[in-house]
PDB file of C-alpha atoms in Angstrom:
ATOM      1  CA  ALA X  37     161.220-165.429  89.313  1.00  0.00           C
ATOM      2  CA  ASP X  38     164.176-167.358  90.980  1.00  0.00           C
ATOM      3  CA  LEU X  39     163.926-165.137  94.057  1.00  0.00           C
ATOM      4  CA  CYS X  40     160.217-165.704  94.429  1.00  0.00           C
ATOM      5  CA  GLU X  41     160.593-169.522  93.968  1.00  0.00           C
ATOM      6  CA  VAL X  42     163.144-169.683  96.801  1.00  0.00           C
ATOM      7  CA  LEU X  43     161.034-167.397  98.931  1.00  0.00           C
ATOM      8  CA  GLU X  44     157.768-169.308  98.347  1.00  0.00           C
ATOM      9  CA  LYS X  45     159.489-172.508  99.421  1.00  0.00           C
ATOM     10  CA  LEU X  46     160.556-170.789 102.708  1.00  0.00           C
ATOM     11  CA  SER X  47     157.018-169.365 103.336  1.00  0.00           C
ATOM     12  CA  ASP X  48     155.160-172.586 102.445  1.00  0.00           C
ATOM     13  CA  LYS X  49     157.175-174.482 104.859  1.00  0.00           C
ATOM     14  CA  TYR X  50     156.777-171.685 107.551  1.00  0.00           C
ATOM     15  CA  TYR X  51     153.002-171.611 107.240  1.00  0.00           C
ATOM     16  CA  LYS X  52     152.739-175.408 107.677  1.00  0.00           C
ATOM     17  CA  LEU X  53     154.350-175.295 111.148  1.00  0.00           C
ATOM     18  CA  ASN X  54     152.821-174.501 114.455  1.00  0.00           C
ATOM     19  CA  SER X  55     153.890-171.491 116.462  1.00  0.00           C
ATOM     20  CA  ILE X  56     156.712-173.228 118.385  1.00  0.00           C
ATOM     21  CA  GLN X  57     158.013-174.885 115.259  1.00  0.00           C
ATOM     22  CA  GLN X  58     157.820-171.512 113.454  1.00  0.00           C
ATOM     23  CA  GLU X  59     160.124-169.992 115.960  1.00  0.00           C
ATOM     24  CA  GLN X  60     162.548-172.854 115.566  1.00  0.00           C
ATOM     25  CA  PHE X  61     162.556-172.494 111.888  1.00  0.00           C
ATOM     26  CA  PHE X  62     163.058-168.747 112.070  1.00  0.00           C
ATOM     27  CA  TYR X  63     166.350-169.373 114.154  1.00  0.00           C
ATOM     28  CA  GLU X  64     167.416-172.152 111.777  1.00  0.00           C
ATOM     29  CA  VAL X  65     167.104-169.658 108.846  1.00  0.00           C
ATOM     30  CA  ARG X  66     168.852-166.849 110.795  1.00  0.00           C
ATOM     31  CA  ASP X  67     171.795-169.154 111.750  1.00  0.00           C
ATOM     32  CA  ASN X  68     172.134-170.199 108.135  1.00  0.00           C
ATOM     33  CA  PHE X  69     171.969-166.702 106.958  1.00  0.00           C
ATOM     34  CA  ASN X  70     174.818-165.675 109.364  1.00  0.00           C
ATOM     35  CA  GLN X  71     177.290-168.259 107.941  1.00  0.00           C
ATOM     36  CA  VAL X  72     179.996-167.126 105.549  1.00  0.00           C
ATOM     37  CA  PRO X  73     178.099-166.748 102.187  1.00  0.00           C
ATOM     38  CA  GLN X  74     179.053-169.164  99.428  1.00  0.00           C
ATOM     39  CA  LYS X  75     179.503-168.344  95.801  1.00  0.00           C
ATOM     40  CA  LYS X  76     176.262-168.427  93.757  1.00  0.00           C
ATOM     41  CA  SER X  77     174.139-168.129  96.909  1.00  0.00           C
ATOM     42  CA  TRP X  78     172.937-164.521  96.498  1.00  0.00           C
ATOM     43  CA  ILE X  79     169.480-165.448  95.521  1.00  0.00           C
ATOM     44  CA  LYS X  80     169.023-167.595  98.546  1.00  0.00           C
ATOM     45  CA  ARG X  81     170.429-164.940 100.896  1.00  0.00           C
ATOM     46  CA  ALA X  82     168.079-162.386  99.308  1.00  0.00           C
ATOM     47  CA  ALA X  83     165.147-164.698 100.043  1.00  0.00           C
ATOM     48  CA  GLN X  84     166.451-165.136 103.710  1.00  0.00           C
ATOM     49  CA  VAL X  85     166.678-161.317 104.104  1.00  0.00           C
ATOM     50  CA  ILE X  86     163.068-160.955 103.187  1.00  0.00           C
ATOM     51  CA  PHE X  87     161.957-163.877 105.160  1.00  0.00           C
ATOM     52  CA  LEU X  88     163.695-162.654 108.268  1.00  0.00           C
ATOM     53  CA  ASN X  89     162.473-159.122 107.724  1.00  0.00           C
ATOM     54  CA  LYS X  90     158.775-160.290 107.561  1.00  0.00           C
ATOM     55  CA  THR X  91     159.063-162.627 110.464  1.00  0.00           C
ATOM     56  CA  CYS X  92     161.492-160.991 112.983  1.00  0.00           C
ATOM     57  CA  TYR X  93     160.662-158.587 115.799  1.00  0.00           C
ATOM     58  CA  ASN X  94     159.198-155.338 114.380  1.00  0.00           C
ATOM     59  CA  GLY X  95     160.865-155.839 110.985  1.00  0.00           C
ATOM     60  CA  LEU X  96     164.097-154.608 112.471  1.00  0.00           C
ATOM     61  CA  PHE X  97     167.342-155.409 110.584  1.00  0.00           C
ATOM     62  CA  ARG X  98     169.948-155.289 113.298  1.00  0.00           C
ATOM     63  CA  VAL X  99     173.418-156.948 113.527  1.00  0.00           C
ATOM     64  CA  ASN X 100     175.960-157.639 116.356  1.00  0.00           C
ATOM     65  CA  LYS X 101     179.655-156.400 116.495  1.00  0.00           C
ATOM     66  CA  LYS X 102     180.540-159.476 114.287  1.00  0.00           C
ATOM     67  CA  GLY X 103     177.976-158.558 111.577  1.00  0.00           C
ATOM     68  CA  GLY X 104     175.601-161.293 112.465  1.00  0.00           C
ATOM     69  CA  PHE X 105     171.855-160.594 112.181  1.00  0.00           C
ATOM     70  CA  ASN X 106     170.466-160.937 115.683  1.00  0.00           C
ATOM     71  CA  THR X 107     166.946-159.560 115.790  1.00  0.00           C
ATOM     72  CA  PRO X 108     164.709-162.140 117.602  1.00  0.00           C
ATOM     73  CA  PHE X 109     161.593-163.917 116.391  1.00  0.00           C
ATOM     74  CA  GLY X 110     158.488-161.666 115.821  1.00  0.00           C
ATOM     75  CA  LYS X 111     155.538-164.095 116.666  1.00  0.00           C
ATOM     76  CA  TYR X 112     153.342-162.837 113.880  1.00  0.00           C
ATOM     77  CA  LEU X 113     150.180-164.814 113.102  1.00  0.00           C
ATOM     78  CA  ASN X 114     150.169-164.689 109.390  1.00  0.00           C
ATOM     79  CA  PRO X 115     152.978-162.539 107.923  1.00  0.00           C
ATOM     80  CA  LEU X 116     152.968-161.818 104.180  1.00  0.00           C
ATOM     81  CA  ILE X 117     156.327-163.273 103.331  1.00  0.00           C
ATOM     82  CA  CYS X 118     156.279-163.546  99.542  1.00  0.00           C
ATOM     83  CA  ASP X 119     154.561-160.435  97.954  1.00  0.00           C
ATOM     84  CA  PHE X 120     155.088-161.333  94.476  1.00  0.00           C
ATOM     85  CA  GLU X 121     153.540-158.153  92.904  1.00  0.00           C
ATOM     86  CA  ASN X 122     155.551-155.872  95.057  1.00  0.00           C
ATOM     87  CA  LEU X 123     158.820-157.742  94.334  1.00  0.00           C
ATOM     88  CA  LEU X 124     158.079-157.638  90.655  1.00  0.00           C
ATOM     89  CA  SER X 125     157.422-153.827  90.764  1.00  0.00           C
ATOM     90  CA  VAL X 126     160.643-153.244  92.871  1.00  0.00           C
ATOM     91  CA  SER X 127     162.635-155.454  90.418  1.00  0.00           C
ATOM     92  CA  LYS X 128     161.585-153.228  87.487  1.00  0.00           C
ATOM     93  CA  ILE X 129     162.538-150.013  89.424  1.00  0.00           C
ATOM     94  CA  LEU X 130     165.828-151.413  90.267  1.00  0.00           C
ATOM     95  CA  GLN X 131     166.703-152.019  86.725  1.00  0.00           C
ATOM     96  CA  ILE X 132     167.357-148.322  86.304  1.00  0.00           C
ATOM     97  CA  ALA X 133     168.953-147.798  89.691  1.00  0.00           C
ATOM     98  CA  GLU X 134     172.797-147.764  90.552  1.00  0.00           C
ATOM     99  CA  ILE X 135     173.342-149.007  94.216  1.00  0.00           C
ATOM    100  CA  GLU X 136     176.619-148.480  96.065  1.00  0.00           C
ATOM    101  CA  THR X 137     177.722-149.333  99.522  1.00  0.00           C
ATOM    102  CA  CYS X 138     179.835-146.502 100.710  1.00  0.00           C
ATOM    103  CA  ASP X 139     180.181-143.676 103.211  1.00  0.00           C
ATOM    104  CA  PHE X 140     177.352-141.059 103.067  1.00  0.00           C
ATOM    105  CA  VAL X 141     179.841-138.414 102.377  1.00  0.00           C
ATOM    106  CA  LYS X 142     181.060-140.104  99.235  1.00  0.00           C
ATOM    107  CA  SER X 143     177.478-141.132  98.141  1.00  0.00           C
ATOM    108  CA  ILE X 144     176.203-137.541  97.893  1.00  0.00           C
ATOM    109  CA  ARG X 145     179.193-136.145  95.971  1.00  0.00           C
ATOM    110  CA  LYS X 146     177.625-137.018  92.783  1.00  0.00           C
ATOM    111  CA  ALA X 147     174.720-134.560  93.513  1.00  0.00           C
ATOM    112  CA  ASN X 148     173.942-131.763  91.058  1.00  0.00           C
ATOM    113  CA  ASP X 149     171.391-129.082  90.720  1.00  0.00           C
ATOM    114  CA  LYS X 150     168.765-131.724  89.511  1.00  0.00           C
ATOM    115  CA  THR X 151     169.348-134.144  92.398  1.00  0.00           C
ATOM    116  CA  PHE X 152     166.772-135.006  95.146  1.00  0.00           C
ATOM    117  CA  ILE X 153     168.405-136.658  98.169  1.00  0.00           C
ATOM    118  CA  TYR X 154     166.463-138.351 101.046  1.00  0.00           C
ATOM    119  CA  LEU X 155     168.471-139.254 103.936  1.00  0.00           C
ATOM    120  CA  ASP X 156     167.181-141.633 106.833  1.00  0.00           C
ATOM    121  CA  PRO X 157     170.206-141.936 109.229  1.00  0.00           C
ATOM    122  CA  PRO X 158     169.976-143.840 112.597  1.00  0.00           C
ATOM    123  CA  TYR X 159     167.891-141.506 114.773  1.00  0.00           C
ATOM    124  CA  ARG X 160     169.354-139.607 117.446  1.00  0.00           C
ATOM    125  CA  PRO X 161     168.160-141.075 120.913  1.00  0.00           C
ATOM    126  CA  ILE X 162     165.564-139.086 122.559  1.00  0.00           C
ATOM    127  CA  SER X 163     165.992-140.793 126.004  1.00  0.00           C
ATOM    128  CA  GLN X 164     168.428-142.789 127.971  1.00  0.00           C
ATOM    129  CA  THR X 165     166.301-146.004 127.385  1.00  0.00           C
ATOM    130  CA  SER X 166     166.181-145.485 123.673  1.00  0.00           C
ATOM    131  CA  ASN X 167     169.938-145.160 122.826  1.00  0.00           C
ATOM    132  CA  PHE X 168     170.170-147.670 120.104  1.00  0.00           C
ATOM    133  CA  THR X 169     172.251-146.137 117.141  1.00  0.00           C
ATOM    134  CA  ALA X 170     174.017-149.225 115.747  1.00  0.00           C
ATOM    135  CA  TYR X 171     172.145-150.942 113.155  1.00  0.00           C
ATOM    136  CA  ALA X 172     175.320-152.254 111.807  1.00  0.00           C
ATOM    137  CA  LYS X 173     178.735-152.934 113.652  1.00  0.00           C
ATOM    138  CA  TYR X 174     179.627-149.330 113.189  1.00  0.00           C
ATOM    139  CA  GLU X 175     178.226-146.662 115.510  1.00  0.00           C
ATOM    140  CA  PHE X 176     176.349-143.623 114.310  1.00  0.00           C
ATOM    141  CA  GLY X 177     176.470-141.203 117.122  1.00  0.00           C
ATOM    142  CA  GLU X 178     176.872-137.557 117.753  1.00  0.00           C
ATOM    143  CA  THR X 179     180.013-137.233 115.739  1.00  0.00           C
ATOM    144  CA  GLN X 180     178.389-138.736 112.623  1.00  0.00           C
ATOM    145  CA  GLN X 181     175.200-136.524 113.106  1.00  0.00           C
ATOM    146  CA  ILE X 182     177.320-133.408 113.182  1.00  0.00           C
ATOM    147  CA  GLN X 183     179.284-134.649 110.213  1.00  0.00           C
ATOM    148  CA  LEU X 184     176.108-135.328 108.312  1.00  0.00           C
ATOM    149  CA  ALA X 185     174.711-131.829 109.028  1.00  0.00           C
ATOM    150  CA  GLN X 186     178.027-130.199 107.910  1.00  0.00           C
ATOM    151  CA  THR X 187     178.071-132.223 104.621  1.00  0.00           C
ATOM    152  CA  LEU X 188     174.510-131.203 103.828  1.00  0.00           C
ATOM    153  CA  LYS X 189     175.197-127.553 104.515  1.00  0.00           C
ATOM    154  CA  LEU X 190     178.087-127.664 102.169  1.00  0.00           C
ATOM    155  CA  LEU X 191     176.022-129.419  99.433  1.00  0.00           C
ATOM    156  CA  ASP X 192     173.310-126.845  99.969  1.00  0.00           C
ATOM    157  CA  LYS X 193     175.797-124.109  99.425  1.00  0.00           C
ATOM    158  CA  LYS X 194     177.526-125.508  96.365  1.00  0.00           C
ATOM    159  CA  THR X 195     174.358-126.853  94.519  1.00  0.00           C
ATOM    160  CA  SER X 196     170.654-126.389  94.130  1.00  0.00           C
ATOM    161  CA  ALA X 197     170.002-129.923  94.981  1.00  0.00           C
ATOM    162  CA  LYS X 198     166.933-130.592  97.073  1.00  0.00           C
ATOM    163  CA  LEU X 199     167.692-132.245 100.474  1.00  0.00           C
ATOM    164  CA  MET X 200     165.387-134.043 102.777  1.00  0.00           C
ATOM    165  CA  LEU X 201     166.310-135.609 106.038  1.00  0.00           C
ATOM    166  CA  SER X 202     164.216-137.416 108.673  1.00  0.00           C
ATOM    167  CA  ASN X 203     165.277-137.817 112.370  1.00  0.00           C
ATOM    168  CA  SER X 204     163.976-137.996 115.953  1.00  0.00           C
ATOM    169  CA  ASP X 205     162.375-135.034 117.741  1.00  0.00           C
ATOM    170  CA  PRO X 206     164.239-134.405 121.087  1.00  0.00           C
ATOM    171  CA  THR X 207     161.250-132.059 122.278  1.00  0.00           C
ATOM    172  CA  ASN X 208     159.235-135.172 122.699  1.00  0.00           C
ATOM    173  CA  ASN X 209     161.177-135.655 126.075  1.00  0.00           C
ATOM    174  CA  ASN X 210     162.612-132.171 126.650  1.00  0.00           C
ATOM    175  CA  THR X 211     160.982-129.185 125.173  1.00  0.00           C
ATOM    176  CA  GLU X 212     164.129-127.181 125.716  1.00  0.00           C
ATOM    177  CA  ASP X 213     166.205-129.482 123.655  1.00  0.00           C
ATOM    178  CA  LYS X 214     166.653-127.522 120.296  1.00  0.00           C
ATOM    179  CA  TYR X 215     169.420-129.871 119.067  1.00  0.00           C
ATOM    180  CA  PHE X 216     168.380-130.090 115.418  1.00  0.00           C
ATOM    181  CA  GLU X 217     167.220-126.500 115.186  1.00  0.00           C
ATOM    182  CA  LYS X 218     170.745-125.541 116.049  1.00  0.00           C
ATOM    183  CA  LEU X 219     172.416-128.185 113.929  1.00  0.00           C
ATOM    184  CA  TYR X 220     170.269-127.321 110.848  1.00  0.00           C
ATOM    185  CA  CYS X 221     169.897-123.593 111.231  1.00  0.00           C
ATOM    186  CA  ARG X 222     168.372-121.934 108.122  1.00  0.00           C
ATOM    187  CA  PHE X 223     166.890-125.304 107.000  1.00  0.00           C
ATOM    188  CA  HIS X 224     163.084-125.778 107.016  1.00  0.00           C
ATOM    189  CA  ILE X 225     162.028-128.013 109.935  1.00  0.00           C
ATOM    190  CA  HIS X 226     158.588-129.696 110.202  1.00  0.00           C
ATOM    191  CA  ARG X 227     157.257-131.699 113.022  1.00  0.00           C
ATOM    192  CA  LEU X 228     155.052-134.722 111.985  1.00  0.00           C
ATOM    193  CA  LEU X 229     153.101-137.154 113.989  1.00  0.00           C
ATOM    194  CA  ALA X 230     154.261-140.796 113.507  1.00  0.00           C
ATOM    195  CA  ASN X 231     153.344-144.139 114.888  1.00  0.00           C
ATOM    196  CA  ARG X 232     156.442-145.834 116.284  1.00  0.00           C
ATOM    197  CA  ALA X 233     156.649-149.308 117.687  1.00  0.00           C
ATOM    198  CA  ILE X 234     159.971-148.660 119.487  1.00  0.00           C
ATOM    199  CA  ASN X 235     158.916-149.831 122.978  1.00  0.00           C
ATOM    200  CA  SER X 236     158.906-153.555 123.894  1.00  0.00           C
ATOM    201  CA  LYS X 237     155.602-152.946 125.894  1.00  0.00           C
ATOM    202  CA  LYS X 238     152.642-152.276 123.622  1.00  0.00           C
ATOM    203  CA  ASP X 239     150.879-150.063 126.080  1.00  0.00           C
ATOM    204  CA  LYS X 240     153.749-147.773 126.029  1.00  0.00           C
ATOM    205  CA  ARG X 241     153.714-147.389 122.073  1.00  0.00           C
ATOM    206  CA  GLY X 242     151.891-144.431 120.571  1.00  0.00           C
ATOM    207  CA  LYS X 243     152.183-141.284 118.435  1.00  0.00           C
ATOM    208  CA  ILE X 244     155.346-139.072 118.729  1.00  0.00           C
ATOM    209  CA  THR X 245     156.437-136.276 116.668  1.00  0.00           C
ATOM    210  CA  GLU X 246     159.420-136.694 114.397  1.00  0.00           C
ATOM    211  CA  LEU X 247     161.355-134.164 112.261  1.00  0.00           C
ATOM    212  CA  LEU X 248     161.447-133.730 108.619  1.00  0.00           C
ATOM    213  CA  ILE X 249     164.352-131.359 107.674  1.00  0.00           C
ATOM    214  CA  LEU X 250     164.510-129.734 104.177  1.00  0.00           C
ATOM    215  CA  ASN X 251     166.675-127.184 102.483  1.00  0.00           C
ATOM    216  CA  TYR X 252     163.765-126.003 100.478  1.00  0.00           C
ATOM    217  CA  ASP X 253     160.204-124.680 101.205  1.00  0.00           C
ATOM    218  CA  VAL X 254     157.066-126.750 100.571  1.00  0.00           C
ATOM    219  CA  ASN X 255     153.726-125.197  99.546  1.00  0.00           C
ATOM    220  CA  CYS X 256     151.591-127.016 101.949  1.00  0.00           C
ATOM    221  CA  ASP X 257     150.882-127.296 105.678  1.00  0.00           C
ATOM    222  CA  SER X 258     152.990-129.671 107.625  1.00  0.00           C
ATOM    223  CA  LYS X 259     150.015-131.824 108.384  1.00  0.00           C
ATOM    224  CA  GLN X 260     149.853-132.676 104.755  1.00  0.00           C
ATOM    225  CA  LEU X 261     153.443-134.337 104.859  1.00  0.00           C
ATOM    226  CA  LYS X 262     153.610-137.867 105.798  1.00  0.00           C
ATOM    227  CA  LEU X 263     156.326-140.193 107.077  1.00  0.00           C
ATOM    228  CA  PHE X 264     156.620-143.742 106.021  1.00  0.00           C
ATOM    229  CA  PRO X 265     155.889-145.929 109.084  1.00  0.00           C
ATOM    230  CA  GLN X 266     158.954-147.711 110.534  1.00  0.00           C
ATOM    231  CA  GLU X 267     158.358-150.789 112.643  1.00  0.00           C
ATOM    232  CA  ILE X 268     161.628-150.437 114.696  1.00  0.00           C
TER     233      ILE X 268
END
């Protein structure tokens, strides 16, 4: 309730502004969010995260090397900033969740035979012009991709945990690039069509294939599998 109240104040103010004023307001909120957080300000910061996510370019959460949020304004006509019903549902689910901020190697050590793990790491770039791998101030490059694969192979060997990983499909640009087939040999690899708004020019955007990598078989055609759309 407290979060929605703060978020509604932000959205009400935003909706009353013209497009130029909305952009100015966005950067004011972003600058305020990037300041050193004060005690008892977490509800305000949570509201700012949601507001920025709904109004920034492509809903992309990205920070610079100093840890400051730096995604630009999105210029949306009427974004849904305060989705009360959805926030309430998420809040109920989180009551039984345990959230940790840690290295992925540490986070999956708790896995056992009854565990299902879905991993959505920064995607491996499929071209020289789409080489963004740093959503935070730490890079997630080739070394981390290999480390992730080695960790999952070890987990697959030691437990019966079900593992699912999404990543880019290098064959979109080079049909001979079998990077993930080699990295995840003996895993099940499915290619799925996904809409991706990853180009700054709208006419360059469209459907590409992405990979869904599993350590278990699924009793359905890959066309029945779906990827959640990511506006990045």
